[in-house]
PDB file of C-alpha atoms in Angstrom:
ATOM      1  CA  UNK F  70     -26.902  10.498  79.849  1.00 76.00           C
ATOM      2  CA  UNK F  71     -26.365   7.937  82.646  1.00 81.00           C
ATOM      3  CA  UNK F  72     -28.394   5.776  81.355  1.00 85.00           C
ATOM      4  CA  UNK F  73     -26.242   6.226  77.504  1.00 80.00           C
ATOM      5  CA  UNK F  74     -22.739   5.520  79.567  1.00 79.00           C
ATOM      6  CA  UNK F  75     -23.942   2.733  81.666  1.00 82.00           C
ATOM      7  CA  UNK F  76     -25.784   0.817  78.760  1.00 82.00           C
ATOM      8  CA  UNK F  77     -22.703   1.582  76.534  1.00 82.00           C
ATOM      9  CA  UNK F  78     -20.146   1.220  78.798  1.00 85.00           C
ATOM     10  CA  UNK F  79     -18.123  -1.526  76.926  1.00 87.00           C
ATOM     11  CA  UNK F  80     -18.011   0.225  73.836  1.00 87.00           C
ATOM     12  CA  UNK F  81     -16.786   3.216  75.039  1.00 88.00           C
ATOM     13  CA  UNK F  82     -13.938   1.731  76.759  1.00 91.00           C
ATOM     14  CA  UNK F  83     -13.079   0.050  74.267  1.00 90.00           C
ATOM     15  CA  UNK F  84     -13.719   3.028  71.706  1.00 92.00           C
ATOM     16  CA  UNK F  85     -11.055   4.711  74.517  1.00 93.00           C
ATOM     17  CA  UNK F  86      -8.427   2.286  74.202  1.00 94.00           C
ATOM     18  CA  UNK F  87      -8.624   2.236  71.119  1.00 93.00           C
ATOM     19  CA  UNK F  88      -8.165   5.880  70.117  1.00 93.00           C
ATOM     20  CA  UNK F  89      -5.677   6.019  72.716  1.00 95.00           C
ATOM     21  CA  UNK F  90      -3.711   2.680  71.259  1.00 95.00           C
ATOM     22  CA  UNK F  91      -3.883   4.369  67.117  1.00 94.00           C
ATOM     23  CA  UNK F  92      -2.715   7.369  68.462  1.00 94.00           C
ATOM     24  CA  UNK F  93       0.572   5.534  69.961  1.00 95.00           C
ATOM     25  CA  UNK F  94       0.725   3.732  66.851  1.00 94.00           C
ATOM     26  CA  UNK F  95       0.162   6.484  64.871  1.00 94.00           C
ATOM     27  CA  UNK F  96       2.914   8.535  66.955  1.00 95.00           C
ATOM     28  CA  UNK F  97       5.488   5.284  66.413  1.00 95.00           C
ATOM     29  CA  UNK F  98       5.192   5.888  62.947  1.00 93.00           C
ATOM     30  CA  UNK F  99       5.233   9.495  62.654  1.00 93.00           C
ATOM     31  CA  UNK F 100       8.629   9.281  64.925  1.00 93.00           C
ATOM     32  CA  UNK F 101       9.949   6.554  62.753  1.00 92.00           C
ATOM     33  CA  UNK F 102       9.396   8.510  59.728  1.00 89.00           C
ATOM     34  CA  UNK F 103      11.161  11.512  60.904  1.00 90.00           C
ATOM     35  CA  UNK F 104      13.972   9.356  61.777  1.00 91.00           C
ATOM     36  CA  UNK F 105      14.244   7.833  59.112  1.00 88.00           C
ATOM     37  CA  UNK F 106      13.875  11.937  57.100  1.00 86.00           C
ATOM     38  CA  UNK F 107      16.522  12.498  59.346  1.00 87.00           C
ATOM     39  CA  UNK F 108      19.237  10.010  58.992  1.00 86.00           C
ATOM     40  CA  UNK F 109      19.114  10.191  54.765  1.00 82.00           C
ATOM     41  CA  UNK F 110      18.556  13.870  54.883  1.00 80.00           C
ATOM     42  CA  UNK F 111      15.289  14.028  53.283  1.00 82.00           C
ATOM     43  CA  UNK F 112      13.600  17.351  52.587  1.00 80.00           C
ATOM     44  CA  UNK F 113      10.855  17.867  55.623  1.00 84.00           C
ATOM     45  CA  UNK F 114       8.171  18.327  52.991  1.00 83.00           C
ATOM     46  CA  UNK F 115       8.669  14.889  51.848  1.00 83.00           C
ATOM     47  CA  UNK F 116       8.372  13.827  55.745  1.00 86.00           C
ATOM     48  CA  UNK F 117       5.449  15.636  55.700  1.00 88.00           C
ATOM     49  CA  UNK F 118       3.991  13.472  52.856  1.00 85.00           C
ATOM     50  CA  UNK F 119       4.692  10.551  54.809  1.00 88.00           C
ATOM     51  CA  UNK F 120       2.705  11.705  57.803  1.00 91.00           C
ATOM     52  CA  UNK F 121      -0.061  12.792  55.356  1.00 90.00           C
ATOM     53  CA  UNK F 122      -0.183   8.573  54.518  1.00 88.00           C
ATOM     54  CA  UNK F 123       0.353   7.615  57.635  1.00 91.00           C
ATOM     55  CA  UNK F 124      -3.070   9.239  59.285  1.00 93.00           C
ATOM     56  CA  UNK F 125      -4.860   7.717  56.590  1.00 90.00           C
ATOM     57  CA  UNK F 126      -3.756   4.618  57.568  1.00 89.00           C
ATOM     58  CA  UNK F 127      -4.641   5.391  60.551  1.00 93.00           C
ATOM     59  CA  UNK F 128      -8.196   6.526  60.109  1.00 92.00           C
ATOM     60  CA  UNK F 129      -9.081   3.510  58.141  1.00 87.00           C
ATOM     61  CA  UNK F 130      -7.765   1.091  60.742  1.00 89.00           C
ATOM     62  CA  UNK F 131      -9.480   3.232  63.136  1.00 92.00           C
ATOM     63  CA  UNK F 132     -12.971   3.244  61.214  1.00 88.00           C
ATOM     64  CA  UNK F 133     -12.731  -0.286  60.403  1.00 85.00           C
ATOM     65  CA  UNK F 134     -12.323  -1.195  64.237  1.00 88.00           C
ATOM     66  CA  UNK F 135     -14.557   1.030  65.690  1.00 89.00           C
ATOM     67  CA  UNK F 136     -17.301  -0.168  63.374  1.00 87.00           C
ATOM     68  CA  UNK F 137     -16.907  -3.172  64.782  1.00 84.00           C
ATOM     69  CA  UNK F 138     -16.559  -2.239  68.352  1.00 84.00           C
ATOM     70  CA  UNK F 139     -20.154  -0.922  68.006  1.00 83.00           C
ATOM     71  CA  UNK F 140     -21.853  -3.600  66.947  1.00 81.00           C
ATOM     72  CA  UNK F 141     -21.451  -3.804  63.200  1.00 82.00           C
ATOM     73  CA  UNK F 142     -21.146  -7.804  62.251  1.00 79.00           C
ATOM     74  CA  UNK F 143     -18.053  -8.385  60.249  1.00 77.00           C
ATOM     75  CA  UNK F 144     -19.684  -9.586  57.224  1.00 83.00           C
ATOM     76  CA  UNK F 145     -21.275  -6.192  57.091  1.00 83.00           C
ATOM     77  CA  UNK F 146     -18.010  -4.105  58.101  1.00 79.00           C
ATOM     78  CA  UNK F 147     -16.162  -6.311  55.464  1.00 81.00           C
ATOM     79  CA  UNK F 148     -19.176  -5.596  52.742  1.00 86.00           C
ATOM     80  CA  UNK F 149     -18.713  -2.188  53.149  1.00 83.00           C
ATOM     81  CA  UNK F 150     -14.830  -1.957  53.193  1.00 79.00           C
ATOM     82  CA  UNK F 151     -14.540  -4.013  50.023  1.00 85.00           C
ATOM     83  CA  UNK F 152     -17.147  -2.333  48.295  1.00 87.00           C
ATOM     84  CA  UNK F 153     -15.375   0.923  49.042  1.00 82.00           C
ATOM     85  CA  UNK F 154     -12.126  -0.297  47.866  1.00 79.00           C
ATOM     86  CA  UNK F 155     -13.570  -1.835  44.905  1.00 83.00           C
ATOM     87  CA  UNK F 156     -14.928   1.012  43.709  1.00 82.00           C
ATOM     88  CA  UNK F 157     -11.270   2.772  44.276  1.00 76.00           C
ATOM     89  CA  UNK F 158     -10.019  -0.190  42.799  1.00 74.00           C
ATOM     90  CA  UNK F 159     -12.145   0.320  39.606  1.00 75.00           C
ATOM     91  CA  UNK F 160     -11.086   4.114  39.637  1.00 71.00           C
ATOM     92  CA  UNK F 161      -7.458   3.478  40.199  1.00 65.00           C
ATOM     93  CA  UNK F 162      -7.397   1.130  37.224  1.00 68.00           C
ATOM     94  CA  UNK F 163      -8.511   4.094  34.996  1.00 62.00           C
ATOM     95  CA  UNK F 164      -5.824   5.929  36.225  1.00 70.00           C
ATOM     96  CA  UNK F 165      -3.045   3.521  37.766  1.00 73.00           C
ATOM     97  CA  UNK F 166      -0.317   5.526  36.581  1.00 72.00           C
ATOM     98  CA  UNK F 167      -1.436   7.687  39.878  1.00 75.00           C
ATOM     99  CA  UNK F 168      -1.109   5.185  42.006  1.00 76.00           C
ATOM    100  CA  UNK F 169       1.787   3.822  40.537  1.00 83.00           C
ATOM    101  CA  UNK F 170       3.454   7.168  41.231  1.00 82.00           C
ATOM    102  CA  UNK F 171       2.385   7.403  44.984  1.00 82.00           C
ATOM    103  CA  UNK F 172       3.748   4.567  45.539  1.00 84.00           C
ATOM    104  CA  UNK F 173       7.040   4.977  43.992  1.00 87.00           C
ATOM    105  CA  UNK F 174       7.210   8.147  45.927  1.00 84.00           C
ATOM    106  CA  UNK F 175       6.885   5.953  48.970  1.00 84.00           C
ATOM    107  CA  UNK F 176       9.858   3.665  47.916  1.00 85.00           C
ATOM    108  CA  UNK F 177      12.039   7.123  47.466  1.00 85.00           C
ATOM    109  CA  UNK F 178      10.859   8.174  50.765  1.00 82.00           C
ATOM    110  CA  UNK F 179      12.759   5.345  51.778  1.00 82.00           C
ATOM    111  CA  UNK F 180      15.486   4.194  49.087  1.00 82.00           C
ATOM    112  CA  UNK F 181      16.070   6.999  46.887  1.00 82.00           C
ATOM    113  CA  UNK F 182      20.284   7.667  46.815  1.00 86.00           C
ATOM    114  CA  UNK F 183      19.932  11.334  45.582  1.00 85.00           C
ATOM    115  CA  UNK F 184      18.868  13.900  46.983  1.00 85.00           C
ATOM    116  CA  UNK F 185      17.493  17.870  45.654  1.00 87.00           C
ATOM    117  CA  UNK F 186      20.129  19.577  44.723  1.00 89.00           C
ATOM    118  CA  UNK F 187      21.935  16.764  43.113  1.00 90.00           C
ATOM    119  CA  UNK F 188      22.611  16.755  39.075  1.00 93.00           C
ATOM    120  CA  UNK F 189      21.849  13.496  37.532  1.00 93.00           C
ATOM    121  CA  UNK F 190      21.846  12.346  33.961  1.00 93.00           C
ATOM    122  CA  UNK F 191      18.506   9.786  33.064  1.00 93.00           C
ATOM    123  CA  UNK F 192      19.881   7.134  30.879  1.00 91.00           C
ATOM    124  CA  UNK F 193      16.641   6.861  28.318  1.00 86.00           C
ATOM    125  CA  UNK F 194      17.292   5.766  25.425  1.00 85.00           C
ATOM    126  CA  UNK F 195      14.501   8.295  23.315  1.00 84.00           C
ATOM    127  CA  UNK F 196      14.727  11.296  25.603  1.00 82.00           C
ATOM    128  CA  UNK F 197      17.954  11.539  27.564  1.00 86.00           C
ATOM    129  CA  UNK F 198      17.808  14.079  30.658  1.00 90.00           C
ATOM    130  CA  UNK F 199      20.807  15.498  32.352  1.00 93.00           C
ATOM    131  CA  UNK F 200      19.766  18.204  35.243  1.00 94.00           C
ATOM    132  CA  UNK F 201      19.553  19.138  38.759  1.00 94.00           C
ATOM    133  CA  UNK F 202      16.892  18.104  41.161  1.00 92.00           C
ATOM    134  CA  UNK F 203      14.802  20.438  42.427  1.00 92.00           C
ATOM    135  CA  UNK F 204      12.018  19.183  44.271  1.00 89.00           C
ATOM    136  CA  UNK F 205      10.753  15.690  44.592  1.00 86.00           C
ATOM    137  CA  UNK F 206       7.014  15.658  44.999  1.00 85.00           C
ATOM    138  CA  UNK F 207       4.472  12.499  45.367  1.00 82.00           C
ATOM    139  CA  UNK F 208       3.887  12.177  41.708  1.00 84.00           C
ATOM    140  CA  UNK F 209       6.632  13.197  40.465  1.00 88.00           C
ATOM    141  CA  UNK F 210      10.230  15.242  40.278  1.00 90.00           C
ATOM    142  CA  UNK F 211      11.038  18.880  39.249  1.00 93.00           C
ATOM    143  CA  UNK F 212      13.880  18.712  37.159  1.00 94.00           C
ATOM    144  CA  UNK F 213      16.104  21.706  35.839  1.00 94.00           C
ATOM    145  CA  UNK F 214      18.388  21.268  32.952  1.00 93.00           C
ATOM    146  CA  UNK F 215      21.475  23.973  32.363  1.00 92.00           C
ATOM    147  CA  UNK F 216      19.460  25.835  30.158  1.00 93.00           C
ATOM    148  CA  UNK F 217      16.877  26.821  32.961  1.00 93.00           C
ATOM    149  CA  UNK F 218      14.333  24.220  31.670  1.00 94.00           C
ATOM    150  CA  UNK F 219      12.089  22.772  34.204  1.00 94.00           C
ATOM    151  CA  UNK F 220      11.088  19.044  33.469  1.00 93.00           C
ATOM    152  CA  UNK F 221       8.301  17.126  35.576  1.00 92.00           C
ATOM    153  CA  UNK F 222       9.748  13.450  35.749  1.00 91.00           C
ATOM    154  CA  UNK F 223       7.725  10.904  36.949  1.00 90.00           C
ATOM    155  CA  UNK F 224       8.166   8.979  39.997  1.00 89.00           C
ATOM    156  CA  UNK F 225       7.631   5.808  38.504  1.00 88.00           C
ATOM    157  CA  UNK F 226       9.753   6.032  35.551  1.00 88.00           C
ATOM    158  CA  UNK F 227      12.982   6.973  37.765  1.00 89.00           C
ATOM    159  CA  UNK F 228      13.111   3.720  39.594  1.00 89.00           C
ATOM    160  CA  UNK F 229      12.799   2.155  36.264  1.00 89.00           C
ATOM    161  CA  UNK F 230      15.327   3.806  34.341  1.00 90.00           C
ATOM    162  CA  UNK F 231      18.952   3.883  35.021  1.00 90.00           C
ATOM    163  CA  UNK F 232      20.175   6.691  36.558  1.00 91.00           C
ATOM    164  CA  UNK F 233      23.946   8.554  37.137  1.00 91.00           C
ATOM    165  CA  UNK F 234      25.346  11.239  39.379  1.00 90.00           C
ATOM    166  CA  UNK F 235      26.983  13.785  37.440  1.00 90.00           C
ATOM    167  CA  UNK F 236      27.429  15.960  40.562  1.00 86.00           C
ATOM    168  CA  UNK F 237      26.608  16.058  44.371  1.00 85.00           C
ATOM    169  CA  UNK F 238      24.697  18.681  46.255  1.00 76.00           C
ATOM    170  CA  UNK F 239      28.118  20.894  47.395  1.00 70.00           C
ATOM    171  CA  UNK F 240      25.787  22.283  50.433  1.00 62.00           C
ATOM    172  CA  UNK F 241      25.299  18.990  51.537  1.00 56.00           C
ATOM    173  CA  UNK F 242      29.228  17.888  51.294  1.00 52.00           C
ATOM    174  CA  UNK F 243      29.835  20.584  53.230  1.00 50.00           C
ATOM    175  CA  UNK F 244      27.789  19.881  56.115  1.00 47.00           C
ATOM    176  CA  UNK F 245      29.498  16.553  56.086  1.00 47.00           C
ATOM    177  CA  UNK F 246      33.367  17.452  56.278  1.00 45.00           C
ATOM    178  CA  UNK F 247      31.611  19.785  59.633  1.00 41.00           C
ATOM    179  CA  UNK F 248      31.170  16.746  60.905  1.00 40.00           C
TER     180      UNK F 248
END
């Protein structure tokens, strides 16, 4: 064992550092996040989701590193890494509309003015949609019209159509005027 730590002794510092630098990092984020939840009054499962994409960012800049902290060239760590991606790549192609709608869920996370509870009207011009929102997931929105009808709206298709506010969340008005 002596003999592992003192041959190796480098690495594992350096492996130290830099789990203990990723997990300040990955705390930054996480706190930046929930600030961010926070101040637009985002739902805390959608917060959640965040953190869920920020520790795999994490763990990929992690793996990446530590590969080459132990000796893995960079030709070989970059190999690796871009056959992995390409592969994804080739998968997400078949089904971008997934991706797509991750990553519109990301831009709500961030910029989306409404909020669950609100009722908004979805100006499309073959399927109009008036309703409340119930949930907003990572794929997509729950949706339910006056008549009780629940509607699964994609994320990607409400940052490309326009969009009104019939009527505001009266709970969250409320909590306001407290204020």
């Amino acid at each position: 064992m002596y003999e592992f730590l003192t041959s190796y002794r480098y690495e594992l510092s350096y492996t130290l550092a830099l789990i203990i630098f990723l997990m300040i990092i990955q705390f930054l984020m996480k706190k930046a996040a929930n600030k961010v939840g926070k101040r637009s009054e985002i739902n805390i499962t959608r917060t959640r989701l965040m953190f869920k994409y920020i520790n795999i960012l994490v763990f990929l800049i992690a793996a990446f590193l530590l590969a080459l902290a132990w000796g893995v060239g960079f030709t070989e760590v970059s190999l690796v890494f871009s056959s992995v991606f390409a592969v994804i790549g080739v998968a997400l192609f078949a089904i971008w509309s997934i991706l797509s709608n991750i990553t519109s869920g990301i831009i709500m996370f961030f910029s989306f003015p409404y909020k669950i509870g609100d009722t908004i009207k979805i100006h499309d011009k073959d399927i109009p949609v008036e309703a409340m929102i119930e949930d907003i997931k990572a794929f997509h929105l729950h949706l339910r019209t006056p008549d009780g009808e629940l509607i699964t709206y994609p994320n990607n298709l409400i940052l490309q159509k326009a969009v009104s506010l019939i009527e505001r969340d009266k709970r969250q008005d409320d909590g306001k005027e407290a204020l």
